[in-house]
PDB file of C-alpha atoms in Angstrom:
ATOM      1  CA  GLY A1225       1.794 -17.738 -70.215  1.00 31.00           C
ATOM      2  CA  GLU A1226      -1.172 -19.879 -69.876  1.00 35.00           C
ATOM      3  CA  SER A1227      -1.349 -20.198 -65.696  1.00 46.00           C
ATOM      4  CA  VAL A1228      -4.217 -19.536 -63.202  1.00 59.00           C
ATOM      5  CA  GLY A1229      -3.580 -18.699 -59.627  1.00 55.00           C
ATOM      6  CA  LEU A1230      -5.638 -18.324 -56.572  1.00 47.00           C
ATOM      7  CA  HIS A1231      -4.522 -15.162 -54.240  1.00 50.00           C
ATOM      8  CA  LEU A1232      -5.231 -17.012 -51.015  1.00 57.00           C
ATOM      9  CA  PRO A1233      -4.832 -20.435 -50.233  1.00 87.00           C
ATOM     10  CA  THR A1234      -6.687 -20.632 -47.350  1.00 92.00           C
ATOM     11  CA  LEU A1235     -10.276 -18.607 -46.530  1.00 94.00           C
ATOM     12  CA  SER A1236     -11.475 -19.609 -42.865  1.00 95.00           C
ATOM     13  CA  VAL A1237     -15.411 -17.917 -42.114  1.00 96.00           C
ATOM     14  CA  GLN A1238     -18.030 -18.435 -39.651  1.00 97.00           C
ATOM     15  CA  GLU A1239     -21.330 -19.862 -40.996  1.00 97.00           C
ATOM     16  CA  GLY A1240     -23.821 -17.491 -42.286  1.00 97.00           C
ATOM     17  CA  ASP A1241     -21.203 -15.273 -43.423  1.00 96.00           C
ATOM     18  CA  ASN A1242     -20.821 -13.939 -47.183  1.00 96.00           C
ATOM     19  CA  SER A1243     -17.337 -16.058 -48.256  1.00 96.00           C
ATOM     20  CA  ILE A1244     -15.374 -14.066 -51.716  1.00 96.00           C
ATOM     21  CA  ILE A1245     -12.553 -16.406 -53.117  1.00 95.00           C
ATOM     22  CA  ASN A1246     -10.383 -14.757 -55.559  1.00 93.00           C
ATOM     23  CA  CYS A1247      -8.795 -15.613 -59.000  1.00 92.00           C
ATOM     24  CA  ALA A1248      -5.947 -13.907 -61.414  1.00 90.00           C
ATOM     25  CA  TYR A1249      -5.627 -15.859 -64.924  1.00 87.00           C
ATOM     26  CA  SER A1250      -2.831 -14.846 -67.138  1.00 79.00           C
ATOM     27  CA  ASN A1251      -3.914 -15.161 -70.411  1.00 83.00           C
ATOM     28  CA  SER A1252      -5.797 -12.584 -71.984  1.00 83.00           C
ATOM     29  CA  ALA A1253      -7.109 -14.888 -74.468  1.00 83.00           C
ATOM     30  CA  SER A1254      -9.214 -16.926 -72.280  1.00 85.00           C
ATOM     31  CA  ASP A1255     -12.789 -17.437 -72.767  1.00 85.00           C
ATOM     32  CA  TYR A1256     -14.435 -19.658 -70.245  1.00 87.00           C
ATOM     33  CA  PHE A1257     -13.808 -19.993 -67.039  1.00 90.00           C
ATOM     34  CA  ILE A1258     -15.055 -22.588 -64.303  1.00 91.00           C
ATOM     35  CA  TRP A1259     -15.029 -22.623 -60.839  1.00 94.00           C
ATOM     36  CA  TYR A1260     -15.298 -25.948 -58.628  1.00 94.00           C
ATOM     37  CA  LYS A1261     -15.220 -27.420 -55.625  1.00 96.00           C
ATOM     38  CA  GLN A1262     -13.038 -30.625 -54.288  1.00 95.00           C
ATOM     39  CA  GLU A1263     -14.063 -32.472 -51.001  1.00 95.00           C
ATOM     40  CA  SER A1264     -11.586 -34.086 -49.238  1.00 92.00           C
ATOM     41  CA  GLY A1265     -11.126 -37.404 -50.665  1.00 90.00           C
ATOM     42  CA  LYS A1266     -13.254 -36.588 -53.703  1.00 93.00           C
ATOM     43  CA  GLY A1267     -12.786 -35.615 -57.102  1.00 95.00           C
ATOM     44  CA  PRO A1268     -13.726 -31.658 -58.076  1.00 94.00           C
ATOM     45  CA  GLN A1269     -17.436 -30.789 -58.811  1.00 94.00           C
ATOM     46  CA  PHE A1270     -18.851 -28.102 -61.089  1.00 91.00           C
ATOM     47  CA  ILE A1271     -19.864 -25.498 -59.099  1.00 93.00           C
ATOM     48  CA  ILE A1272     -20.308 -22.350 -61.827  1.00 93.00           C
ATOM     49  CA  ASP A1273     -19.182 -21.044 -65.314  1.00 90.00           C
ATOM     50  CA  ILE A1274     -18.833 -17.685 -67.251  1.00 91.00           C
ATOM     51  CA  ARG A1275     -18.310 -16.506 -70.202  1.00 89.00           C
ATOM     52  CA  SER A1276     -16.128 -13.656 -71.196  1.00 89.00           C
ATOM     53  CA  ASN A1277     -18.960 -12.380 -73.063  1.00 90.00           C
ATOM     54  CA  MET A1278     -20.824 -11.340 -69.132  1.00 94.00           C
ATOM     55  CA  ASP A1279     -18.973  -9.917 -66.299  1.00 96.00           C
ATOM     56  CA  LYS A1280     -21.634 -11.933 -63.561  1.00 97.00           C
ATOM     57  CA  ARG A1281     -23.677 -15.198 -63.276  1.00 96.00           C
ATOM     58  CA  GLN A1282     -25.517 -16.124 -60.303  1.00 96.00           C
ATOM     59  CA  GLY A1283     -26.335 -19.709 -58.975  1.00 94.00           C
ATOM     60  CA  GLN A1284     -28.816 -20.926 -55.847  1.00 92.00           C
ATOM     61  CA  ARG A1285     -25.675 -19.346 -53.335  1.00 96.00           C
ATOM     62  CA  VAL A1286     -23.320 -18.262 -55.900  1.00 98.00           C
ATOM     63  CA  THR A1287     -22.276 -15.476 -57.843  1.00 98.00           C
ATOM     64  CA  VAL A1288     -18.802 -16.049 -60.529  1.00 97.00           C
ATOM     65  CA  LEU A1289     -17.992 -12.423 -61.315  1.00 97.00           C
ATOM     66  CA  LEU A1290     -15.526 -11.726 -64.044  1.00 96.00           C
ATOM     67  CA  ASN A1291     -13.246  -8.967 -64.135  1.00 95.00           C
ATOM     68  CA  LYS A1292     -11.203  -9.135 -67.460  1.00 91.00           C
ATOM     69  CA  THR A1293      -9.193  -5.854 -67.707  1.00 92.00           C
ATOM     70  CA  VAL A1294      -7.607  -6.971 -64.778  1.00 93.00           C
ATOM     71  CA  LYS A1295      -7.830 -10.307 -65.735  1.00 92.00           C
ATOM     72  CA  HIS A1296      -9.499 -11.037 -62.102  1.00 93.00           C
ATOM     73  CA  LEU A1297     -12.182 -13.406 -61.490  1.00 94.00           C
ATOM     74  CA  SER A1298     -13.889 -14.445 -58.253  1.00 96.00           C
ATOM     75  CA  LEU A1299     -16.316 -16.769 -56.182  1.00 97.00           C
ATOM     76  CA  GLN A1300     -18.910 -15.417 -54.250  1.00 98.00           C
ATOM     77  CA  ILE A1301     -21.298 -17.699 -51.641  1.00 98.00           C
ATOM     78  CA  ALA A1302     -23.967 -16.166 -49.297  1.00 97.00           C
ATOM     79  CA  ALA A1303     -24.443 -17.297 -46.140  1.00 97.00           C
ATOM     80  CA  THR A1304     -21.708 -20.153 -46.253  1.00 97.00           C
ATOM     81  CA  GLN A1305     -22.558 -22.847 -44.132  1.00 96.00           C
ATOM     82  CA  PRO A1306     -20.583 -26.063 -43.063  1.00 96.00           C
ATOM     83  CA  GLY A1307     -20.842 -28.120 -46.120  1.00 96.00           C
ATOM     84  CA  ASP A1308     -19.074 -25.057 -47.994  1.00 97.00           C
ATOM     85  CA  SER A1309     -16.326 -26.049 -46.356  1.00 97.00           C
ATOM     86  CA  ALA A1310     -13.513 -27.060 -49.541  1.00 97.00           C
ATOM     87  CA  VAL A1311     -11.013 -26.337 -51.991  1.00 95.00           C
ATOM     88  CA  TYR A1312     -12.412 -24.161 -54.355  1.00 96.00           C
ATOM     89  CA  PHE A1313     -10.022 -23.979 -57.973  1.00 92.00           C
ATOM     90  CA  CYS A1314     -10.946 -21.957 -60.126  1.00 92.00           C
ATOM     91  CA  ALA A1315     -10.225 -23.240 -63.974  1.00 90.00           C
ATOM     92  CA  GLU A1316      -9.794 -22.015 -67.440  1.00 88.00           C
ATOM     93  CA  THR A1317     -10.118 -22.947 -71.254  1.00 81.00           C
ATOM     94  CA  TYR A1318      -6.865 -22.683 -73.091  1.00 65.00           C
ATOM     95  CA  ASN A1319      -8.042 -24.107 -76.742  1.00 61.00           C
ATOM     96  CA  GLN A1320     -10.773 -22.716 -78.896  1.00 54.00           C
ATOM     97  CA  ALA A1321     -12.955 -25.723 -78.251  1.00 57.00           C
ATOM     98  CA  GLY A1322     -13.339 -24.952 -75.219  1.00 56.00           C
ATOM     99  CA  THR A1323     -12.418 -28.735 -73.900  1.00 67.00           C
ATOM    100  CA  ALA A1324      -8.780 -28.751 -71.350  1.00 69.00           C
ATOM    101  CA  LEU A1325      -8.573 -26.424 -68.530  1.00 80.00           C
ATOM    102  CA  ILE A1326      -6.055 -25.113 -66.458  1.00 82.00           C
ATOM    103  CA  PHE A1327      -6.485 -25.300 -63.115  1.00 86.00           C
ATOM    104  CA  GLY A1328      -5.496 -23.010 -60.395  1.00 85.00           C
ATOM    105  CA  LYS A1329      -3.748 -24.203 -57.039  1.00 82.00           C
ATOM    106  CA  GLY A1330      -6.729 -24.283 -55.324  1.00 90.00           C
ATOM    107  CA  THR A1331      -8.419 -22.403 -51.870  1.00 93.00           C
ATOM    108  CA  THR A1332      -9.554 -23.857 -48.965  1.00 94.00           C
ATOM    109  CA  LEU A1333     -12.551 -22.425 -47.036  1.00 96.00           C
ATOM    110  CA  SER A1334     -13.155 -22.781 -43.836  1.00 96.00           C
ATOM    111  CA  VAL A1335     -16.257 -22.723 -42.481  1.00 96.00           C
ATOM    112  CA  SER A1336     -17.034 -22.545 -38.715  1.00 94.00           C
ATOM    113  CA  SER A1337     -19.980 -22.851 -36.632  1.00 89.00           C
TER     114      SER A1337
ATOM    115  CA  ASP B1176     -26.549 -42.248 -63.012  1.00 65.00           C
ATOM    116  CA  ALA B1177     -23.599 -44.194 -61.176  1.00 82.00           C
ATOM    117  CA  GLY B1178     -21.402 -41.439 -62.241  1.00 94.00           C
ATOM    118  CA  VAL B1179     -17.891 -41.651 -63.613  1.00 97.00           C
ATOM    119  CA  ILE B1180     -16.357 -45.220 -61.846  1.00 97.00           C
ATOM    120  CA  GLN B1181     -12.596 -45.259 -61.577  1.00 98.00           C
ATOM    121  CA  SER B1182     -10.841 -48.382 -60.378  1.00 97.00           C
ATOM    122  CA  PRO B1183      -8.957 -49.163 -58.571  1.00 98.00           C
ATOM    123  CA  ARG B1184      -9.110 -46.558 -55.465  1.00 97.00           C
ATOM    124  CA  HIS B1185      -6.175 -47.067 -54.003  1.00 97.00           C
ATOM    125  CA  GLU B1186      -2.996 -48.526 -55.806  1.00 97.00           C
ATOM    126  CA  VAL B1187       0.059 -49.046 -53.925  1.00 98.00           C
ATOM    127  CA  THR B1188       3.135 -49.876 -56.442  1.00 97.00           C
ATOM    128  CA  GLU B1189       7.241 -50.731 -56.655  1.00 97.00           C
ATOM    129  CA  MET B1190       9.263 -48.931 -58.253  1.00 97.00           C
ATOM    130  CA  GLY B1191       9.612 -50.140 -61.486  1.00 97.00           C
ATOM    131  CA  GLN B1192       6.055 -51.891 -61.851  1.00 97.00           C
ATOM    132  CA  GLU B1193       3.537 -51.126 -64.784  1.00 97.00           C
ATOM    133  CA  VAL B1194       0.375 -49.804 -62.867  1.00 98.00           C
ATOM    134  CA  THR B1195      -3.585 -49.830 -65.314  1.00 98.00           C
ATOM    135  CA  LEU B1196      -4.986 -47.502 -63.426  1.00 98.00           C
ATOM    136  CA  ARG B1197      -9.509 -47.472 -64.852  1.00 98.00           C
ATOM    137  CA  CYS B1198     -12.142 -45.522 -66.001  1.00 98.00           C
ATOM    138  CA  LYS B1199     -16.024 -46.100 -67.027  1.00 98.00           C
ATOM    139  CA  PRO B1200     -17.263 -42.569 -68.621  1.00 97.00           C
ATOM    140  CA  ILE B1201     -20.894 -41.902 -67.726  1.00 95.00           C
ATOM    141  CA  SER B1202     -22.817 -43.219 -70.346  1.00 95.00           C
ATOM    142  CA  GLY B1203     -23.600 -40.875 -73.004  1.00 92.00           C
ATOM    143  CA  HIS B1204     -20.891 -38.683 -72.676  1.00 92.00           C
ATOM    144  CA  ASP B1205     -18.203 -38.128 -76.010  1.00 90.00           C
ATOM    145  CA  TYR B1206     -15.333 -36.541 -73.724  1.00 91.00           C
ATOM    146  CA  LEU B1207     -13.143 -37.829 -71.737  1.00 94.00           C
ATOM    147  CA  PHE B1208     -10.104 -36.511 -69.456  1.00 94.00           C
ATOM    148  CA  TRP B1209      -6.962 -38.154 -67.764  1.00 96.00           C
ATOM    149  CA  TYR B1210      -5.704 -35.764 -65.011  1.00 96.00           C
ATOM    150  CA  ARG B1211      -3.080 -35.958 -61.916  1.00 96.00           C
ATOM    151  CA  GLN B1212      -3.473 -34.125 -58.700  1.00 94.00           C
ATOM    152  CA  THR B1213      -0.050 -33.549 -56.295  1.00 91.00           C
ATOM    153  CA  MET B1214       0.058 -31.144 -53.938  1.00 86.00           C
ATOM    154  CA  MET B1215       2.892 -29.109 -55.598  1.00 84.00           C
ATOM    155  CA  ARG B1216       1.295 -29.060 -59.153  1.00 85.00           C
ATOM    156  CA  GLY B1217      -2.190 -28.816 -58.555  1.00 87.00           C
ATOM    157  CA  LEU B1218      -3.957 -30.519 -60.821  1.00 91.00           C
ATOM    158  CA  GLU B1219      -2.768 -31.670 -64.245  1.00 91.00           C
ATOM    159  CA  LEU B1220      -4.184 -32.250 -67.197  1.00 91.00           C
ATOM    160  CA  LEU B1221      -2.519 -35.686 -69.149  1.00 95.00           C
ATOM    161  CA  ILE B1222      -4.814 -36.209 -72.290  1.00 94.00           C
ATOM    162  CA  TYR B1223      -8.474 -36.026 -73.122  1.00 92.00           C
ATOM    163  CA  PHE B1224     -10.203 -37.739 -76.155  1.00 94.00           C
ATOM    164  CA  ASN B1225     -13.221 -36.815 -78.274  1.00 91.00           C
ATOM    165  CA  ASN B1226     -15.230 -39.836 -79.525  1.00 93.00           C
ATOM    166  CA  ASN B1227     -12.352 -42.440 -77.768  1.00 96.00           C
ATOM    167  CA  VAL B1228     -10.187 -40.389 -80.432  1.00 95.00           C
ATOM    168  CA  PRO B1229      -7.163 -38.914 -78.352  1.00 95.00           C
ATOM    169  CA  ILE B1230      -7.541 -35.162 -79.221  1.00 90.00           C
ATOM    170  CA  ASP B1231      -4.472 -33.380 -77.079  1.00 88.00           C
ATOM    171  CA  ASP B1232      -1.726 -35.618 -75.346  1.00 92.00           C
ATOM    172  CA  SER B1233       0.690 -32.974 -74.640  1.00 90.00           C
ATOM    173  CA  GLY B1234       0.368 -33.176 -70.597  1.00 91.00           C
ATOM    174  CA  MET B1235       1.648 -36.467 -70.709  1.00 95.00           C
ATOM    175  CA  PRO B1236       5.037 -36.155 -68.928  1.00 88.00           C
ATOM    176  CA  GLU B1237       6.559 -39.046 -70.734  1.00 86.00           C
ATOM    177  CA  ASP B1238       6.950 -41.639 -72.544  1.00 92.00           C
ATOM    178  CA  ARG B1239       6.251 -43.975 -69.456  1.00 96.00           C
ATOM    179  CA  PHE B1240       2.087 -42.489 -69.569  1.00 97.00           C
ATOM    180  CA  SER B1241       0.327 -43.726 -72.414  1.00 97.00           C
ATOM    181  CA  ALA B1242      -3.321 -44.339 -72.486  1.00 98.00           C
ATOM    182  CA  LYS B1243      -6.511 -45.540 -73.854  1.00 97.00           C
ATOM    183  CA  MET B1244      -9.875 -45.795 -74.739  1.00 98.00           C
ATOM    184  CA  PRO B1245     -10.770 -49.237 -76.967  1.00 97.00           C
ATOM    185  CA  ASN B1246     -14.413 -48.281 -76.576  1.00 96.00           C
ATOM    186  CA  ALA B1247     -17.140 -45.671 -75.475  1.00 96.00           C
ATOM    187  CA  SER B1248     -17.045 -47.517 -72.195  1.00 96.00           C
ATOM    188  CA  PHE B1249     -13.658 -47.762 -71.211  1.00 97.00           C
ATOM    189  CA  SER B1250      -9.862 -46.080 -71.071  1.00 98.00           C
ATOM    190  CA  THR B1251      -7.119 -47.129 -68.893  1.00 98.00           C
ATOM    191  CA  LEU B1252      -3.957 -44.768 -68.297  1.00 98.00           C
ATOM    192  CA  LYS B1253      -0.930 -46.919 -68.149  1.00 98.00           C
ATOM    193  CA  ILE B1254       2.345 -46.016 -66.288  1.00 97.00           C
ATOM    194  CA  GLN B1255       5.402 -48.525 -67.067  1.00 97.00           C
ATOM    195  CA  PRO B1256       7.496 -48.480 -65.766  1.00 97.00           C
ATOM    196  CA  SER B1257       6.308 -45.915 -62.190  1.00 97.00           C
ATOM    197  CA  GLU B1258       8.796 -43.890 -60.462  1.00 97.00           C
ATOM    198  CA  PRO B1259       8.076 -42.450 -56.672  1.00 97.00           C
ATOM    199  CA  ARG B1260       7.580 -39.180 -58.642  1.00 96.00           C
ATOM    200  CA  ASP B1261       4.394 -40.701 -60.266  1.00 97.00           C
ATOM    201  CA  SER B1262       2.661 -40.788 -56.368  1.00 97.00           C
ATOM    202  CA  ALA B1263      -0.673 -38.727 -56.943  1.00 97.00           C
ATOM    203  CA  VAL B1264      -4.367 -38.899 -56.931  1.00 97.00           C
ATOM    204  CA  TYR B1265      -5.525 -39.474 -60.404  1.00 98.00           C
ATOM    205  CA  PHE B1266      -8.993 -38.669 -62.257  1.00 97.00           C
ATOM    206  CA  CYS B1267     -10.818 -39.678 -64.825  1.00 97.00           C
ATOM    207  CA  ALA B1268     -13.315 -37.032 -65.704  1.00 94.00           C
ATOM    208  CA  SER B1269     -15.882 -37.173 -68.674  1.00 93.00           C
ATOM    209  CA  SER B1270     -18.544 -34.748 -70.178  1.00 89.00           C
ATOM    210  CA  LEU B1271     -21.371 -34.345 -73.001  1.00 84.00           C
ATOM    211  CA  GLY B1272     -19.464 -31.982 -75.763  1.00 71.00           C
ATOM    212  CA  THR B1273     -21.726 -29.291 -77.633  1.00 56.00           C
ATOM    213  CA  GLY B1274     -19.760 -26.846 -78.510  1.00 53.00           C
ATOM    214  CA  TYR B1275     -17.387 -25.330 -75.129  1.00 54.00           C
ATOM    215  CA  VAL B1276     -17.590 -28.444 -72.841  1.00 52.00           C
ATOM    216  CA  ASN B1277     -19.357 -27.375 -70.139  1.00 64.00           C
ATOM    217  CA  GLU B1278     -19.596 -29.366 -66.720  1.00 79.00           C
ATOM    218  CA  GLN B1279     -16.990 -31.995 -66.445  1.00 87.00           C
ATOM    219  CA  PHE B1280     -18.218 -35.259 -64.127  1.00 91.00           C
ATOM    220  CA  PHE B1281     -15.004 -36.156 -62.423  1.00 94.00           C
ATOM    221  CA  GLY B1282     -14.364 -39.667 -60.862  1.00 97.00           C
ATOM    222  CA  PRO B1283     -13.695 -39.988 -57.146  1.00 96.00           C
ATOM    223  CA  GLY B1284      -9.713 -40.681 -58.477  1.00 97.00           C
ATOM    224  CA  THR B1285      -7.360 -42.980 -58.296  1.00 98.00           C
ATOM    225  CA  ARG B1286      -4.655 -42.932 -55.351  1.00 97.00           C
ATOM    226  CA  LEU B1287      -1.749 -43.900 -56.531  1.00 98.00           C
ATOM    227  CA  THR B1288       1.171 -44.202 -54.273  1.00 98.00           C
ATOM    228  CA  VAL B1289       5.178 -45.789 -56.175  1.00 98.00           C
ATOM    229  CA  LEU B1290       7.594 -46.612 -53.526  1.00 97.00           C
TER     230      LEU B1290
END
């Protein structure tokens, strides 16, 4: 079925470390993936996206990796900062228009200084 | 840009009452989405509109839920009658769709508590 999940519900890191948040998806037909960050009391905020014709995309301090063979997505955050503490969701499209997203349950990232 | 605006931010009501949640999307955006977030089920898409027309409402849980978008700058999500299991945070999001819809901008959400 169409579902997106995350391997770990929580991740604790020290400030300055690199963080890796993982996501597994089950729909091999999904062709667009997005990472969102949600801070407490706020709505999700777009971080970075990737299409299925790519295996890596970089942003500012963030990198998304896509492995279609094993249907795995990861978000790498370099030099993690306390402000990165939040819940991170991966999401995939479930229709050809790419408009509607299925979100995973989320991973809570805690950064200690 | 004020972003997506939702009201009210918090709503407490009693079972059986009608609840109306409101959303003002970002000006110029032609897609509008309603999501529900709970601890158990995570973030779920309820319905989305394109140019004020409902496109996919397959996520609407049951007939008690209805959504409208009378114009490009306003949408409502109504629950009638409300039940305790409807308690959740409801998010509205909008985006500018060109081919793949990329960045959905979320509002701050409405926290609904049904007693």
